CSV table of C-alpha atoms in Angstrom, one decimal:
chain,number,residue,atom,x,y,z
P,1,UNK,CA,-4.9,108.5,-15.1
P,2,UNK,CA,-7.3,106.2,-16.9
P,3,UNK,CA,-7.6,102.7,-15.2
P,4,UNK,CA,-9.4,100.6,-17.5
P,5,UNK,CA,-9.5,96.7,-16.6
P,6,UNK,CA,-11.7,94.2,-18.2
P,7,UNK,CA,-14.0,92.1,-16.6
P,8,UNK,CA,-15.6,89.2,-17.8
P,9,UNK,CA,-18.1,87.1,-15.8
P,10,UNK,CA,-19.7,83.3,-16.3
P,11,UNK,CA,-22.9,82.2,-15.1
P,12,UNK,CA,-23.7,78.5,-16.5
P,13,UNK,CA,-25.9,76.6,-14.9
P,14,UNK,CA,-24.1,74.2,-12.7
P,15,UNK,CA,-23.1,71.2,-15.2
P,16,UNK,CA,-25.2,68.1,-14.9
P,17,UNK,CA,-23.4,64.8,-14.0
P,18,UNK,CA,-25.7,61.6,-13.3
P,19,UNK,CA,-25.3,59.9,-10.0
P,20,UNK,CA,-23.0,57.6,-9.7
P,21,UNK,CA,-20.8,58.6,-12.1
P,22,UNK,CA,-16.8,57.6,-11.3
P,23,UNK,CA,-15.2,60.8,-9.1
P,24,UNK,CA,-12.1,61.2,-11.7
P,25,UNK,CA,-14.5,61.1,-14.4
P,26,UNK,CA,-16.8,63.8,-12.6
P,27,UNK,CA,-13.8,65.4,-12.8
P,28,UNK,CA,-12.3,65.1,-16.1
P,29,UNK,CA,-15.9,66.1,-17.3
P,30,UNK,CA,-16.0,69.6,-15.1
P,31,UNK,CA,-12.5,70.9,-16.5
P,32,UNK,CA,-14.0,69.9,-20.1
P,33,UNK,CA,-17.2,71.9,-19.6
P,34,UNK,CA,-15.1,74.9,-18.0
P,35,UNK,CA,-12.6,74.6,-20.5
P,36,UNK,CA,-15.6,75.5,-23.1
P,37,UNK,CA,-16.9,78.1,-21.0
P,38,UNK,CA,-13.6,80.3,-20.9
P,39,UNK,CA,-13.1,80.0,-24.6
P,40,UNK,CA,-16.3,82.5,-24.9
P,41,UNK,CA,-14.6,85.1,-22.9
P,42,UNK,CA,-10.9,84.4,-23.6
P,43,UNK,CA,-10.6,86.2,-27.1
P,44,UNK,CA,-11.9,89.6,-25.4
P,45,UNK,CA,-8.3,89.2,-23.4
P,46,UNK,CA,-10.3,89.9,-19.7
P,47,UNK,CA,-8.1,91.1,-16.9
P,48,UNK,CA,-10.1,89.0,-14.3
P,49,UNK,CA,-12.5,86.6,-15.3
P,50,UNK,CA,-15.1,85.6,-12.0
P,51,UNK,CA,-16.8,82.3,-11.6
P,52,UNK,CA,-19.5,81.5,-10.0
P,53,UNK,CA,-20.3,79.8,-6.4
P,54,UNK,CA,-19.0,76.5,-6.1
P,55,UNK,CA,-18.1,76.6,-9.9
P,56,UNK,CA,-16.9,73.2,-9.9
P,57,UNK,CA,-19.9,71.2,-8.2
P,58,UNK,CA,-22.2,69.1,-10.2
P,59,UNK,CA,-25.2,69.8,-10.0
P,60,UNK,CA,-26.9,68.8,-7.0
P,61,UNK,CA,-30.4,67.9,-8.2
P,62,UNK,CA,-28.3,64.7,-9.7
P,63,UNK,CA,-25.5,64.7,-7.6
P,64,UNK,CA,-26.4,63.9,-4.6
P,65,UNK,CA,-24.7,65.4,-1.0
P,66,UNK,CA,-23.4,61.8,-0.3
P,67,UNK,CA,-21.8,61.8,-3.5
P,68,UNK,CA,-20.3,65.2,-3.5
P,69,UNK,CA,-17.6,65.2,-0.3
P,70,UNK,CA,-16.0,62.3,-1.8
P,71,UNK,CA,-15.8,63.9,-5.4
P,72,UNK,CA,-14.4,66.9,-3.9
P,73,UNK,CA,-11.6,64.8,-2.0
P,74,UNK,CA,-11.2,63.3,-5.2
P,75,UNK,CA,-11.0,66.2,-7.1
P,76,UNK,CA,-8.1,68.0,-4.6
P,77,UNK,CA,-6.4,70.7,-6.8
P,78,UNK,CA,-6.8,69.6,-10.1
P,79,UNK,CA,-9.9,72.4,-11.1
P,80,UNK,CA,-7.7,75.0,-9.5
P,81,UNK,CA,-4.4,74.0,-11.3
P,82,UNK,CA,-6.4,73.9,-14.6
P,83,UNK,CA,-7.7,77.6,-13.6
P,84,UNK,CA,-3.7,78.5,-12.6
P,85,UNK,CA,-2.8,77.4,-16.2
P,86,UNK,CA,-4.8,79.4,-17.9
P,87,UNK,CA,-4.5,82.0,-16.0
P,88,UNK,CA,-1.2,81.9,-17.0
P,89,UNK,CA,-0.8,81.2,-20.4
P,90,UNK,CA,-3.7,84.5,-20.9
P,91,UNK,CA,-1.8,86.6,-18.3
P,92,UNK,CA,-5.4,87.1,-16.6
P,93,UNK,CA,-6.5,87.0,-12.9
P,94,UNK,CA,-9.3,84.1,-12.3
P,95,UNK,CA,-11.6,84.0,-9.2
P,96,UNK,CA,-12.3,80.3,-8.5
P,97,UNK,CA,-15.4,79.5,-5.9
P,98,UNK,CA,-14.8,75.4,-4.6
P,99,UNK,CA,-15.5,73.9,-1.4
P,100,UNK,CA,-12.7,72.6,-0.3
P,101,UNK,CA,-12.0,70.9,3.1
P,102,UNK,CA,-10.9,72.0,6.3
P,103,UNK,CA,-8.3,70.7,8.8
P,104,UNK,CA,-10.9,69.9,11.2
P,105,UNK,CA,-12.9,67.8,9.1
P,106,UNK,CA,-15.3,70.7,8.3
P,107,UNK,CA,-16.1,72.1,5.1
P,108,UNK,CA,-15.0,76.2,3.8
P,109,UNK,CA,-17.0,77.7,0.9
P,110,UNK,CA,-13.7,79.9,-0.2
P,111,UNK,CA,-13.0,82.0,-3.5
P,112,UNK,CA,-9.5,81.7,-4.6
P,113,UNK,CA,-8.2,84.4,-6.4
P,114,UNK,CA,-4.9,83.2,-8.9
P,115,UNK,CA,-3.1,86.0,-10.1
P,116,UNK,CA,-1.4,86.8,-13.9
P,117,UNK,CA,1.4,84.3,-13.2
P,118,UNK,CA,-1.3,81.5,-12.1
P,119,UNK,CA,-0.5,81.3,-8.4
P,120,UNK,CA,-3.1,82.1,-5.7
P,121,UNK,CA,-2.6,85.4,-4.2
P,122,UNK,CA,-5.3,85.0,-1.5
P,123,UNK,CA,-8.4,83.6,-0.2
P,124,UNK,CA,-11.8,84.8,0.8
P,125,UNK,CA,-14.3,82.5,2.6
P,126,UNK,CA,-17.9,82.8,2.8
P,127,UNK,CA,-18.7,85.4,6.0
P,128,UNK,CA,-22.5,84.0,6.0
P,129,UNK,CA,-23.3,80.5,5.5
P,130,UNK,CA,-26.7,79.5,5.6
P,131,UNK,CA,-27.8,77.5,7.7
P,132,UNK,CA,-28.6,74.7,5.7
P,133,UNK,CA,-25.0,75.2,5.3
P,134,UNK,CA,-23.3,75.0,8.1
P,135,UNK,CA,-25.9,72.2,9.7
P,136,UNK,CA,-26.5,69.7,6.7
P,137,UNK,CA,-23.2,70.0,4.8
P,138,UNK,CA,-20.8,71.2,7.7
P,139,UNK,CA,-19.3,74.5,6.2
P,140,UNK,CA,-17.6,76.7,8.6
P,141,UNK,CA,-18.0,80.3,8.6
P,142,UNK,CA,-15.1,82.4,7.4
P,143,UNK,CA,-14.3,85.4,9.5
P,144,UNK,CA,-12.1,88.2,7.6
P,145,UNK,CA,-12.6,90.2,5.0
P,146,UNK,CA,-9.5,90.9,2.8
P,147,UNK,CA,-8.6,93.2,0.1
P,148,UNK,CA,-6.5,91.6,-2.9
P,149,UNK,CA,-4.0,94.3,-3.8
P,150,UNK,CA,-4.3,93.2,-8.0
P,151,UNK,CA,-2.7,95.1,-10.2
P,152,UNK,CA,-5.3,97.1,-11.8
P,153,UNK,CA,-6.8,98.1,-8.4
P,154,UNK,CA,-8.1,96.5,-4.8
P,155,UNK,CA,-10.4,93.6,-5.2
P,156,UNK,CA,-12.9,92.5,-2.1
P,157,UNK,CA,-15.3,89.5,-2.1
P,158,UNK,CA,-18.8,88.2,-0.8
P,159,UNK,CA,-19.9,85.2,-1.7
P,160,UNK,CA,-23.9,84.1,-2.1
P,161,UNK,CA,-25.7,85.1,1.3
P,162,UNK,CA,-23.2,87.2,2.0
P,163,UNK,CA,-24.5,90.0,0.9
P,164,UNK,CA,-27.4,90.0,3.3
P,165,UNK,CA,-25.3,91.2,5.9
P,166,UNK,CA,-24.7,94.6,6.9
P,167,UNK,CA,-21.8,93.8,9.3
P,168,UNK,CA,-20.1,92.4,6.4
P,169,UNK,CA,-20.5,95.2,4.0
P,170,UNK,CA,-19.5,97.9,6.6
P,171,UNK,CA,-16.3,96.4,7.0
P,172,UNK,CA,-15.5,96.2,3.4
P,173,UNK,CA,-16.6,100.4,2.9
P,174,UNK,CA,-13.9,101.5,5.2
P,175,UNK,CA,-11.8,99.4,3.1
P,176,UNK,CA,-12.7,101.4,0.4
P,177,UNK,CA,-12.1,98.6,-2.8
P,178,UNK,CA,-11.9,99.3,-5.9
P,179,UNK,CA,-14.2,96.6,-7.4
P,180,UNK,CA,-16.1,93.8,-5.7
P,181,UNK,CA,-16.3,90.5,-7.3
P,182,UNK,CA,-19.7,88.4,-6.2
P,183,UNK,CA,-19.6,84.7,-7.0
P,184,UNK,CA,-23.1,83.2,-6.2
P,185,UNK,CA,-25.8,80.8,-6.6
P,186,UNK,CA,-28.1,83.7,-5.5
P,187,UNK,CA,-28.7,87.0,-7.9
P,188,UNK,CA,-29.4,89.3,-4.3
P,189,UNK,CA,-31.4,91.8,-6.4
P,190,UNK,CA,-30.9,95.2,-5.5
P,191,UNK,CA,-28.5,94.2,-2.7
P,192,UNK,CA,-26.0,94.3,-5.8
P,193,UNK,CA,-26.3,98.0,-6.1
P,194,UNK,CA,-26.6,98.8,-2.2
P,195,UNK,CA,-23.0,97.1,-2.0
P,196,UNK,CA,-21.6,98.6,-5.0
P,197,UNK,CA,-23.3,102.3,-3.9
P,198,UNK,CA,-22.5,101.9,-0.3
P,199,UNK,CA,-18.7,101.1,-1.2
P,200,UNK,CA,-18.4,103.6,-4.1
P,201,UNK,CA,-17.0,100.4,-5.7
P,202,UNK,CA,-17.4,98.6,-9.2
P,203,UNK,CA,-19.1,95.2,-8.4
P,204,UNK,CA,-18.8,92.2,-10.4
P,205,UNK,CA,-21.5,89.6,-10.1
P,206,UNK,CA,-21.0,85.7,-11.7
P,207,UNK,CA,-24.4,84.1,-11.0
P,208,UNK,CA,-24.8,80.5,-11.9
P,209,UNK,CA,-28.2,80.1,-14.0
P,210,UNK,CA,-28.6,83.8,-13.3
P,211,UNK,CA,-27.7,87.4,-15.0
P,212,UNK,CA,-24.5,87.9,-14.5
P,213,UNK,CA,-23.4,91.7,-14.1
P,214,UNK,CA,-21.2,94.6,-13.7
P,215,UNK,CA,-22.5,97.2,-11.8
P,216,UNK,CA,-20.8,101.2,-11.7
P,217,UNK,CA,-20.1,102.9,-8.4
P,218,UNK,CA,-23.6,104.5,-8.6
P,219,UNK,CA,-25.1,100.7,-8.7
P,220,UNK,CA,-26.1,101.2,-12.2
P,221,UNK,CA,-26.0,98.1,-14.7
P,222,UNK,CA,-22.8,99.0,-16.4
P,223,UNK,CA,-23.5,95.2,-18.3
P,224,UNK,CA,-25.2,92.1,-17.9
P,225,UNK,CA,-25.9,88.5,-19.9
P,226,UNK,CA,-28.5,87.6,-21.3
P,227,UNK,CA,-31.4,84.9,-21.2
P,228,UNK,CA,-29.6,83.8,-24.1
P,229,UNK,CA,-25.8,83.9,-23.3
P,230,UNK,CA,-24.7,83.5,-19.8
P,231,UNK,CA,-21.6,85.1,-19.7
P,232,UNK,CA,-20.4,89.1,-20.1
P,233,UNK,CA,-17.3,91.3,-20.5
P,234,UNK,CA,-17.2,94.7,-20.2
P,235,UNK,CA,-14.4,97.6,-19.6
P,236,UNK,CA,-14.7,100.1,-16.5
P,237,UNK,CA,-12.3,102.5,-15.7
P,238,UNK,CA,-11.5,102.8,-12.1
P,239,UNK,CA,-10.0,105.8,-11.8
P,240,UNK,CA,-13.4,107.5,-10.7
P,241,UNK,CA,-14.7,108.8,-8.3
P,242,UNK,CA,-18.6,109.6,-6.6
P,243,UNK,CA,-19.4,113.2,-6.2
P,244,UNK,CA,-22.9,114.7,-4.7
P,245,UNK,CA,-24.1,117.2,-7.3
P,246,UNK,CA,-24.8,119.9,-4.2
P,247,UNK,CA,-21.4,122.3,-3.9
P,248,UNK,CA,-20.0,120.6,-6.9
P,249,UNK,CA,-22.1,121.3,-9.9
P,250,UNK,CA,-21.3,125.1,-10.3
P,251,UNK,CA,-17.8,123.2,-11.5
P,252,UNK,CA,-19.0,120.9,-14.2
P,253,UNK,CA,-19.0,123.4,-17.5
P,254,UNK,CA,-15.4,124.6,-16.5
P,255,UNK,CA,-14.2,121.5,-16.1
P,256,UNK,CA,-15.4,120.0,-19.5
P,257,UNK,CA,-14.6,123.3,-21.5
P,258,UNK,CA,-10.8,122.3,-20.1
P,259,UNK,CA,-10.1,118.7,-20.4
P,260,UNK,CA,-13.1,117.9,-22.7
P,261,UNK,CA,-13.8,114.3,-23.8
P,262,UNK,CA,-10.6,113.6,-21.0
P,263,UNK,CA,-13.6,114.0,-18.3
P,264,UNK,CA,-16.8,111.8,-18.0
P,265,UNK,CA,-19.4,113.4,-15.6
P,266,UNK,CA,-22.1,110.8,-15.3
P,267,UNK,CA,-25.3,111.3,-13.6
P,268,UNK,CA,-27.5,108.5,-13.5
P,269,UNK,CA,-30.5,110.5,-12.6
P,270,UNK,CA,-33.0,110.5,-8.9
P,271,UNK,CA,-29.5,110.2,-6.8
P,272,UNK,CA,-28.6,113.4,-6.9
P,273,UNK,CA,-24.6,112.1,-7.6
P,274,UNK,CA,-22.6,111.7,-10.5
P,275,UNK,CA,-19.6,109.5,-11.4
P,276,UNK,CA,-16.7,111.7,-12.3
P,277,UNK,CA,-14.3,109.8,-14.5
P,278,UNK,CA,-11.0,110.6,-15.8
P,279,UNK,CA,-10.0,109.4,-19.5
P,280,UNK,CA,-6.9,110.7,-19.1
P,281,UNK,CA,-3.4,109.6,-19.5
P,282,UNK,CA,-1.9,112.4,-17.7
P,283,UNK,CA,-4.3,113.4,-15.2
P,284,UNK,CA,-6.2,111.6,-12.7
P,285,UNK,CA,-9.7,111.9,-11.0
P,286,UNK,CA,-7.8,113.0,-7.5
P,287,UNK,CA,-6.1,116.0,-9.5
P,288,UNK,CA,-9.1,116.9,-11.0
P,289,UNK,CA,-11.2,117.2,-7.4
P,290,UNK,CA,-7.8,119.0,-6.5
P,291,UNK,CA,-8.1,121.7,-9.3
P,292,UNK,CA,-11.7,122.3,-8.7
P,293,UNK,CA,-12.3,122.0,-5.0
P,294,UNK,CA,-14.4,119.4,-5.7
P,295,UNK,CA,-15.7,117.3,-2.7
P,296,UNK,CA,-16.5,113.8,-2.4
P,297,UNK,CA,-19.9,112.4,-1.5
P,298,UNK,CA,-18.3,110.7,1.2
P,299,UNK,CA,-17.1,114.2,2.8
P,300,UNK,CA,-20.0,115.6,2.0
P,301,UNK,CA,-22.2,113.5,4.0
P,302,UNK,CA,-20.1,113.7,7.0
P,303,UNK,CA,-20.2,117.5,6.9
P,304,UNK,CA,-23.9,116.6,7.2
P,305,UNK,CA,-23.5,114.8,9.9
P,306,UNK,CA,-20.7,117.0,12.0
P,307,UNK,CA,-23.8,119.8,11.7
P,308,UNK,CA,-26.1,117.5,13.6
P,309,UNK,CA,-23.3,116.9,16.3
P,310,UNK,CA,-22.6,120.4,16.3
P,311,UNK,CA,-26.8,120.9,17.3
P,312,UNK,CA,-26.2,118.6,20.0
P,313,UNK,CA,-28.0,115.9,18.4
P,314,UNK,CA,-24.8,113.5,18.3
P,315,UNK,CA,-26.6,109.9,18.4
P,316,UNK,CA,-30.0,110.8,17.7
């Protein structure tokens, strides 16, 4: 059946706080300025609303690194409990990207995720820090890649530089999410729609200073900000599914002279796939391939591959 969930994502510019300024009053200021930047997105009633990388540091061409590790001691929870509240009180999920400090004295570049009832459900921490990163500023490398089982569907996460990394994005394809939410400092180009193609996954990107967008399964823009407003919702169903065009086509006018306008078959052109898409409340995607024999791309492709093992040419 039709799983639509809406996603909005915020891309300010990191907010600009002059040196010196008092820690609690850095602070106060940054739960102000986020406090107007969810009031553009609130009234559309988002399911998950996704900030960007380090959403609650000043901005470091006036904040200098000496001054930042004591704001964020300063600063301990109270971002995040402001996010919890409101994720409350709007019965939304919120993905909050802080440093926050580790046990060892180190530094973790994590993404929060708070849930509908405004508790933290889990943690994802940056895979790939760069190496200014993890010389300079001290951050340690995370090292698992979880799936947040929301409900609306299963959530992964990359952060930044992330998504530079193969290993990283092979692990989260078996995983097989549902959506993957990006919150970066770094737009990563058409990296965006390798993730989101090589998963078969929506992918939500919240850039800071940067298009922020939601990408389809096929790694089309599904919808972005502007140069002009720096934040965008959008509704995707998730109850999809990608399908090579090759064995499955000969299906296509039987299954829209059935379930009509209850069946999108998008094909975004040069890929040679389409997004099949139920609108349904009484029928999912699965029943549809089902009905129709239809086959995935995933199957597909390893069909194509068994053949070559078959030849003998297993490895080659």
């Amino acid at each position: 059946m039709a799983k639509p969930v809406t996603i909005s994502c915020l891309g300010p510019r990191p907010l600009a706080i002059a040196s010196g300024t008092p820690a609690t009053e850095a602070t106060d200021r940054m739960i102000r300025h986020w406090r107007d930047q969810l009031e553009k997105v609130l009234p559309d009633r988002p399911d998950l609303i996704v900030l960007p990388e380090a959403c609650d540091r000043p901005d470091p061409l006036g904040f200098p690194l000496e001054e930042q590790l004591p704001y964020y001691r300063a600063r301990g929870n109270r971002v995040r409990d402001f996010l919890a509240d409101v994720a409350k009180r709007h019965r939304c999920y919120i993905a909050y990207p802080a440093l926050s400090e580790a046990a060892d004295g180190g530094w973790l570049n994590e993404m929060q995720l708070i849930d509908r009832e405004g508790r933290v459900m889990g943690t994802y921490r940056k895979n790939y820090p760069t190496p200014d990163e993890s010389g300079r500023r001290n951050v340690r490398s995370g090292t698992e890649a979880p799936i947040f089982e929301c409900d609306f569907g299963r959530v992964a996460a990359a952060i930044c530089f992330d998504l530079n990394f193969e290993e990283l994005l092979r692990r989260y394809s078996a995983s097989k999410p549902d959506l993957i939410v990006f919150p970066s400092m770094y737009h990563g180009g058409l990296m965006q729609s390798h993730w989101a193609y090589s998963c078969r996954a929506h992918f939500a990107g919240a850039v800071a200073g940067g298009p922020c967008t939601i990408l389809t399964p096929l790694g089309t823009v599904a919808a972005s900000s502007t140069n002009y407003y720096s934040y965008v919702t959008a509704t995707v169903n998730l109850d999809c599914a990608v399908l090579h065009i090759d064995g499955n086509e000969a299906h296509w006018p039987a299954i829209k002279w059935k379930y009509g306008r209850e069946v999108t078959i998008w094909e975004p052109g040069y890929l040679g796939c389409v997004l099949l898409t139920s609108e349904s409340e009484t029928f999912g995607v699965d029943e549809i391939i089902d009905e129709f024999g239809l086959e995935r791309v995933d199957d597909y492709f390893d069909r194509t591959r068994n053949s070559r093992i078959e030849e003998g040419y297993a490895g080659k």
